[in-house]
Amino acid sequence: MNLPAQLAKHLKDVHFGGNWTSSNLKDNLTDVNWQQATMQVHSFNTIATLVYHVNYYISAVLKVLQGEPLEASDKYSFDLPPIESQRDWDNLLDKTFADAETFTLLIEQLPEHKLWENFTDEKYGTYYRNIQGIIEHTHYHLGQIALIKKYSYKQLKTKAKVSFL
């Protein structure tokens, strides 16, 4: 397997399963509803915000791979549009997983030499650095999502017990 195919596999695995850690976004988010996704747990980002944040970078780099200019800024990467219904949450998930699938396919098609070229500008490093960085970034936030999900279940159980007293 060549390097672009390997990178694509790692990105796909962290989104849809099959990675070494046996943890992925799809499985972790399957049973999360919009209220849980937007629930504030301590001072952490919400699950929805983290999903948006992960997809923000995938979406930006995806556009570059599709021949468009890079139009992204870190300062907007947490600007989650309001999630006020299950439909809003489902739309975010659908976009996230569709973008990941398309991104994976485009990475697979990259000629290996392209990985060592500058990504839009020398200051951003190589294509490899950006793709590998997105994979690491996704794993990092996947861990946060998994922990916040556990905390939110605990918070929901505590509220349910209190409401019955």
Coordinates of N, CA and C in Angstrom, one line a residue:
M1 N 0.9 -1.2 0.0 CA 0.0 0.0 0.0 C 0.9 1.2 0.0
N2 N 0.6 2.2 -0.9 CA 1.4 3.4 -0.9 C 1.0 4.3 0.2
L3 N 1.8 5.4 0.4 CA 1.6 6.3 1.5 C 0.3 7.0 1.4
P4 N -0.1 7.6 0.3 CA -1.4 8.2 0.3 C -2.6 7.3 0.7
A5 N -2.5 6.0 0.2 CA -3.5 5.1 0.5 C -3.5 4.8 2.0
Q6 N -2.3 4.7 2.6 CA -2.2 4.4 4.1 C -2.8 5.6 4.9
L7 N -2.5 6.8 4.5 CA -3.0 8.0 5.1 C -4.5 8.0 5.0
A8 N -5.0 7.7 3.8 CA -6.5 7.7 3.6 C -7.1 6.6 4.6
K9 N -6.5 5.5 4.7 CA -7.0 4.4 5.6 C -7.1 4.9 7.0
H10 N -6.0 5.6 7.5 CA -6.0 6.1 8.9 C -7.1 7.1 9.1
L11 N -7.3 8.0 8.1 CA -8.4 9.0 8.3 C -9.7 8.3 8.3
K12 N -9.9 7.3 7.4 CA -11.2 6.6 7.3 C -11.4 5.8 8.6
D13 N -10.4 5.2 9.1 CA -10.5 4.4 10.3 C -10.9 5.2 11.5
V14 N -10.4 6.4 11.7 CA -10.7 7.2 12.9 C -12.1 7.7 12.8
H15 N -12.6 7.8 11.6 CA -14.0 8.3 11.4 C -15.0 7.1 11.5
F16 N -14.7 6.0 10.8 CA -15.7 4.9 10.6 C -15.3 3.6 11.3
G17 N -14.2 3.4 11.8 CA -13.8 2.2 12.5 C -12.7 1.4 11.8
G18 N -12.1 0.5 12.5 CA -11.1 -0.3 12.0 C -9.7 0.1 12.4
N19 N -9.6 1.1 13.2 CA -8.2 1.6 13.7 C -7.7 0.8 14.8
W20 N -6.5 1.0 15.2 CA -5.8 0.2 16.2 C -6.4 0.4 17.6
T21 N -7.0 1.6 17.8 CA -7.6 1.9 19.1 C -9.0 1.4 19.3
S22 N -9.6 0.9 18.2 CA -11.0 0.5 18.2 C -12.0 1.5 18.7
S23 N -11.6 2.8 18.5 CA -12.5 3.9 18.8 C -12.6 4.8 17.6
N24 N -13.8 5.2 17.3 CA -14.0 6.1 16.1 C -15.1 7.0 16.3
L25 N -15.2 8.0 15.5 CA -16.2 9.1 15.6 C -17.6 8.5 15.4
K26 N -17.8 7.7 14.4 CA -19.1 7.2 14.0 C -19.7 6.4 15.2
D27 N -19.0 5.5 15.7 CA -19.5 4.7 16.8 C -19.7 5.5 18.1
N28 N -18.8 6.5 18.4 CA -19.0 7.3 19.6 C -20.2 8.3 19.5
L29 N -20.5 8.6 18.2 CA -21.6 9.6 18.1 C -23.0 9.0 17.7
T30 N -23.0 7.7 17.4 CA -24.2 7.1 17.0 C -25.4 7.3 17.9
D31 N -25.2 7.2 19.2 CA -26.3 7.3 20.2 C -26.4 8.6 20.9
V32 N -25.7 9.6 20.3 CA -25.7 11.0 20.9 C -26.8 11.8 20.2
N33 N -27.8 12.3 21.0 CA -28.8 13.1 20.4 C -28.4 14.6 20.5
W34 N -29.2 15.4 20.0 CA -28.8 16.8 19.9 C -28.7 17.5 21.2
Q35 N -29.5 17.1 22.2 CA -29.4 17.7 23.5 C -28.1 17.3 24.2
Q36 N -27.8 16.0 24.1 CA -26.5 15.6 24.7 C -25.3 16.3 23.9
A37 N -25.4 16.4 22.6 CA -24.3 17.0 21.8 C -24.1 18.4 22.2
T38 N -25.1 19.1 22.6 CA -25.0 20.5 23.0 C -24.9 20.8 24.5
M39 N -25.0 19.7 25.3 CA -24.9 19.8 26.7 C -23.6 20.4 27.2
Q40 N -23.6 21.4 28.0 CA -22.4 21.9 28.6 C -21.9 21.0 29.8
V41 N -20.8 20.5 29.7 CA -20.2 19.7 30.8 C -19.0 20.4 31.3
H42 N -19.1 20.8 32.6 CA -18.0 21.6 33.2 C -17.7 22.8 32.2
S43 N -16.4 23.1 32.0 CA -16.1 24.2 31.1 C -15.6 23.6 29.7
F44 N -15.9 22.4 29.5 CA -15.4 21.7 28.2 C -16.2 22.3 27.0
N45 N -15.6 22.1 25.9 CA -16.4 22.3 24.6 C -17.5 21.3 24.6
T46 N -18.6 21.6 23.9 CA -19.6 20.6 23.7 C -19.2 19.6 22.7
I47 N -19.8 18.4 22.7 CA -19.6 17.4 21.7 C -19.8 18.0 20.3
A48 N -20.9 18.7 20.1 CA -21.2 19.3 18.8 C -20.1 20.3 18.4
T49 N -19.6 21.1 19.3 CA -18.6 22.0 19.0 C -17.3 21.3 18.5
L50 N -17.0 20.2 19.2 CA -15.8 19.4 18.8 C -16.0 18.8 17.4
V51 N -17.2 18.3 17.2 CA -17.4 17.6 15.9 C -17.3 18.7 14.8
Y52 N -17.8 19.9 15.0 CA -17.7 21.0 14.0 C -16.3 21.3 13.8
H53 N -15.5 21.5 14.9 CA -14.1 21.8 14.9 C -13.3 20.8 14.1
V54 N -13.5 19.6 14.3 CA -12.8 18.5 13.6 C -13.1 18.6 12.1
N55 N -14.3 18.8 11.8 CA -14.7 18.9 10.4 C -14.3 20.2 9.7
Y56 N -14.2 21.2 10.5 CA -13.7 22.5 9.9 C -12.4 22.4 9.1
Y57 N -11.5 21.7 9.7 CA -10.2 21.5 9.1 C -10.3 20.5 7.9
I58 N -11.0 19.5 8.1 CA -11.2 18.5 7.0 C -11.8 19.2 5.8
S59 N -12.8 20.0 6.1 CA -13.6 20.7 5.0 C -12.7 21.7 4.3
A60 N -11.8 22.4 5.0 CA -10.9 23.4 4.4 C -9.9 22.7 3.5
V61 N -9.3 21.6 4.0 CA -8.2 20.9 3.2 C -8.9 20.2 2.1
L62 N -10.1 19.7 2.3 CA -10.8 19.0 1.2 C -11.0 20.0 0.0
K63 N -11.4 21.2 0.3 CA -11.6 22.2 -0.8 C -10.3 22.4 -1.6
V64 N -9.2 22.4 -0.9 CA -7.9 22.6 -1.5 C -7.6 21.4 -2.5
L65 N -7.9 20.2 -2.0 CA -7.7 19.0 -2.8 C -8.6 19.0 -4.0
Q66 N -9.7 19.7 -3.9 CA -10.7 19.8 -5.0 C -10.3 21.0 -6.0
G67 N -9.2 21.7 -5.7 CA -8.7 22.7 -6.6 C -9.1 24.1 -6.2
E68 N -9.7 24.3 -5.0 CA -10.1 25.6 -4.5 C -9.0 26.2 -3.6
P69 N -9.1 27.5 -3.4 CA -8.1 28.1 -2.5 C -8.4 27.8 -1.1
L70 N -7.3 27.9 -0.2 CA -7.5 27.6 1.2 C -8.2 28.9 1.8
E71 N -9.3 28.6 2.4 CA -10.1 29.7 3.0 C -10.5 29.2 4.4
A72 N -9.6 29.3 5.3 CA -9.9 28.9 6.7 C -9.0 29.7 7.6
S73 N -9.5 29.9 8.8 CA -8.8 30.6 9.9 C -9.1 29.9 11.2
D74 N -8.0 29.7 11.9 CA -8.2 29.0 13.3 C -9.2 29.7 14.1
K75 N -9.3 31.1 14.0 CA -10.2 31.8 14.8 C -11.7 31.5 14.6
Y76 N -12.0 30.8 13.4 CA -13.4 30.4 13.1 C -13.7 29.0 13.4
S77 N -12.7 28.2 13.8 CA -12.8 26.8 13.8 C -13.7 26.2 14.9
F78 N -14.1 27.1 15.8 CA -15.0 26.7 16.9 C -16.4 27.4 16.8
D79 N -16.6 28.1 15.6 CA -17.8 28.8 15.4 C -19.0 28.0 15.0
L80 N -19.4 27.1 15.8 CA -20.5 26.2 15.5 C -21.8 26.9 15.3
P81 N -22.5 26.7 14.2 CA -23.8 27.3 14.0 C -24.7 26.7 15.1
P82 N -25.8 27.4 15.4 CA -26.7 26.9 16.4 C -27.2 25.5 16.1
I83 N -27.2 24.6 17.1 CA -27.9 23.3 17.0 C -29.1 23.4 17.9
E84 N -30.3 23.5 17.3 CA -31.5 23.7 18.0 C -32.5 22.5 17.8
S85 N -32.1 21.5 17.1 CA -33.0 20.4 16.9 C -32.2 19.1 16.5
Q86 N -32.8 18.0 16.5 CA -32.2 16.8 16.1 C -31.8 16.9 14.6
R87 N -32.6 17.6 13.8 CA -32.3 17.7 12.4 C -30.9 18.5 12.2
D88 N -30.8 19.6 13.0 CA -29.5 20.3 12.9 C -28.3 19.4 13.3
W89 N -28.4 18.6 14.3 CA -27.4 17.7 14.7 C -27.1 16.7 13.6
D90 N -28.2 16.1 13.1 CA -28.0 15.1 12.0 C -27.4 15.7 10.8
N91 N -27.7 16.9 10.5 CA -27.1 17.6 9.3 C -25.6 17.8 9.6
L92 N -25.2 18.2 10.8 CA -23.8 18.3 11.1 C -23.1 17.0 11.0
L93 N -23.7 15.9 11.5 CA -23.1 14.6 11.4 C -23.0 14.1 9.9
D94 N -24.0 14.3 9.2 CA -24.0 14.0 7.8 C -22.9 14.7 7.0
K95 N -22.8 16.0 7.2 CA -21.7 16.7 6.6 C -20.3 16.2 7.0
T96 N -20.2 16.0 8.3 CA -18.9 15.5 8.8 C -18.5 14.2 8.2
F97 N -19.4 13.3 8.1 CA -19.0 11.9 7.6 C -18.9 11.9 6.0
A98 N -19.7 12.8 5.4 CA -19.6 12.9 3.9 C -18.3 13.5 3.5
D99 N -17.9 14.6 4.3 CA -16.6 15.2 4.0 C -15.5 14.3 4.2
A100 N -15.6 13.5 5.3 CA -14.5 12.6 5.6 C -14.4 11.5 4.5
E101 N -15.5 11.0 4.0 CA -15.5 10.0 3.0 C -14.8 10.6 1.7
T102 N -15.3 11.8 1.3 CA -14.7 12.4 0.1 C -13.2 12.8 0.3
F103 N -12.9 13.2 1.4 CA -11.5 13.6 1.7 C -10.6 12.3 1.6
T104 N -11.1 11.2 2.1 CA -10.4 9.9 2.1 C -10.1 9.5 0.6
L105 N -11.2 9.6 -0.2 CA -11.0 9.3 -1.6 C -10.0 10.1 -2.3
L106 N -10.0 11.4 -2.0 CA -9.1 12.3 -2.7 C -7.6 12.1 -2.2
I107 N -7.5 11.8 -0.9 CA -6.1 11.4 -0.5 C -5.6 10.2 -1.2
E108 N -6.4 9.2 -1.3 CA -6.0 8.0 -2.0 C -5.5 8.2 -3.4
Q109 N -6.1 9.3 -4.1 CA -5.8 9.6 -5.5 C -4.5 10.5 -5.6
L110 N -4.0 11.0 -4.5 CA -2.8 11.8 -4.6 C -1.6 11.0 -5.0
P111 N -0.9 11.6 -6.0 CA 0.4 11.0 -6.3 C 1.3 11.1 -5.1
E112 N 2.1 10.1 -4.8 CA 3.0 10.2 -3.6 C 3.9 11.4 -3.5
H113 N 4.4 11.8 -4.7 CA 5.3 13.0 -4.7 C 4.6 14.3 -4.2
K114 N 3.3 14.3 -4.4 CA 2.5 15.5 -4.0 C 2.6 15.7 -2.4
L115 N 2.7 14.6 -1.7 CA 2.8 14.7 -0.2 C 3.9 15.6 0.3
W116 N 5.0 15.6 -0.5 CA 6.2 16.4 -0.1 C 6.2 17.8 -0.6
E117 N 5.2 18.2 -1.3 CA 5.1 19.6 -1.8 C 4.5 20.5 -0.8
N118 N 4.7 21.8 -0.9 CA 4.1 22.7 0.1 C 2.6 22.7 -0.1
F119 N 1.9 22.8 1.0 CA 0.5 22.9 1.0 C 0.1 24.3 0.9
T120 N -0.3 24.8 -0.3 CA -0.8 26.1 -0.6 C 0.3 27.2 -0.3
D121 N 1.0 27.1 0.7 CA 2.1 28.1 1.0 C 3.1 27.4 1.9
E122 N 4.3 27.8 1.8 CA 5.4 27.2 2.5 C 5.2 27.2 4.0
K123 N 4.5 28.3 4.5 CA 4.3 28.4 6.0 C 3.4 27.3 6.6
Y124 N 2.6 26.6 5.7 CA 1.8 25.5 6.2 C 2.4 24.2 6.1
G125 N 3.6 24.1 5.6 CA 4.3 22.8 5.5 C 3.8 22.0 4.3
T126 N 4.1 20.7 4.3 CA 3.7 19.9 3.2 C 2.3 19.3 3.3
Y127 N 1.9 18.8 2.2 CA 0.6 18.1 2.2 C 0.6 17.0 3.2
Y128 N 1.7 16.2 3.3 CA 1.8 15.2 4.3 C 1.6 15.7 5.7
R129 N 2.3 16.8 6.0 CA 2.1 17.4 7.4 C 0.7 17.7 7.7
N130 N 0.0 18.3 6.7 CA -1.4 18.7 6.9 C -2.3 17.5 7.1
I131 N -2.2 16.5 6.2 CA -3.0 15.3 6.3 C -2.8 14.5 7.5
Q132 N -1.5 14.3 7.8 CA -1.2 13.6 9.1 C -1.6 14.4 10.3
G133 N -1.5 15.7 10.2 CA -2.0 16.5 11.3 C -3.5 16.4 11.6
I134 N -4.2 16.3 10.5 CA -5.7 16.2 10.6 C -6.0 14.9 11.2
I135 N -5.3 13.8 10.9 CA -5.6 12.5 11.5 C -5.3 12.6 13.0
E136 N -4.1 13.1 13.4 CA -3.8 13.2 14.8 C -4.8 14.1 15.5
H137 N -5.2 15.2 14.9 CA -6.2 16.2 15.5 C -7.5 15.5 15.7
T138 N -7.9 14.7 14.8 CA -9.2 13.9 14.9 C -9.1 12.9 16.1
H139 N -8.0 12.2 16.2 CA -7.8 11.3 17.3 C -7.9 12.1 18.7
Y140 N -7.2 13.2 18.7 CA -7.1 14.0 19.9 C -8.6 14.4 20.4
H141 N -9.3 14.9 19.4 CA -10.7 15.4 19.8 C -11.6 14.2 20.0
L142 N -11.4 13.1 19.3 CA -12.2 11.9 19.6 C -12.1 11.5 21.0
G143 N -10.9 11.5 21.6 CA -10.7 11.2 23.0 C -11.5 12.2 23.9
Q144 N -11.5 13.5 23.5 CA -12.3 14.4 24.3 C -13.8 14.1 24.2
I145 N -14.2 13.8 23.0 CA -15.7 13.5 22.8 C -16.1 12.3 23.6
A146 N -15.3 11.3 23.6 CA -15.6 10.1 24.4 C -15.7 10.4 25.9
L147 N -14.8 11.2 26.4 CA -14.9 11.6 27.8 C -16.1 12.5 28.1
I148 N -16.3 13.4 27.3 CA -17.5 14.3 27.5 C -18.8 13.5 27.5
K149 N -18.8 12.6 26.5 CA -20.0 11.7 26.4 C -20.2 11.0 27.7
K150 N -19.2 10.4 28.3 CA -19.3 9.7 29.6 C -19.8 10.7 30.7
Y151 N -19.2 11.8 30.8 CA -19.6 12.8 31.8 C -21.0 13.2 31.6
S152 N -21.4 13.4 30.3 CA -22.8 13.9 30.1 C -23.8 12.8 30.5
Y153 N -23.5 11.5 30.3 CA -24.4 10.4 30.7 C -24.5 10.4 32.2
K154 N -23.4 10.7 32.9 CA -23.4 10.7 34.4 C -24.2 11.9 34.8
Q155 N -24.1 13.0 34.1 CA -24.9 14.2 34.5 C -26.3 14.0 34.3
L156 N -26.7 13.3 33.2 CA -28.1 13.0 32.9 C -28.7 12.1 33.9
K157 N -27.9 11.1 34.3 CA -28.4 10.1 35.4 C -28.6 10.8 36.7
T158 N -27.7 11.7 37.1 CA -27.8 12.4 38.3 C -29.1 13.3 38.3
K159 N -29.3 14.0 37.2 CA -30.5 14.8 37.1 C -31.8 14.0 37.1
A160 N -31.8 12.8 36.5 CA -32.9 11.9 36.5 C -33.2 11.4 38.0
K161 N -32.2 11.1 38.7 CA -32.4 10.6 40.1 C -32.9 11.8 41.0
V162 N -32.4 13.0 40.8 CA -32.9 14.1 41.6 C -34.3 14.4 41.2
S163 N -34.7 14.3 40.0 CA -36.1 14.7 39.6 C -37.1 13.7 40.2
F164 N -36.7 12.5 40.5 CA -37.6 11.5 41.1 C -37.7 11.6 42.6
L165 N -36.8 12.3 43.2 CA -36.8 12.4 44.7 C -37.9 13.3 45.2

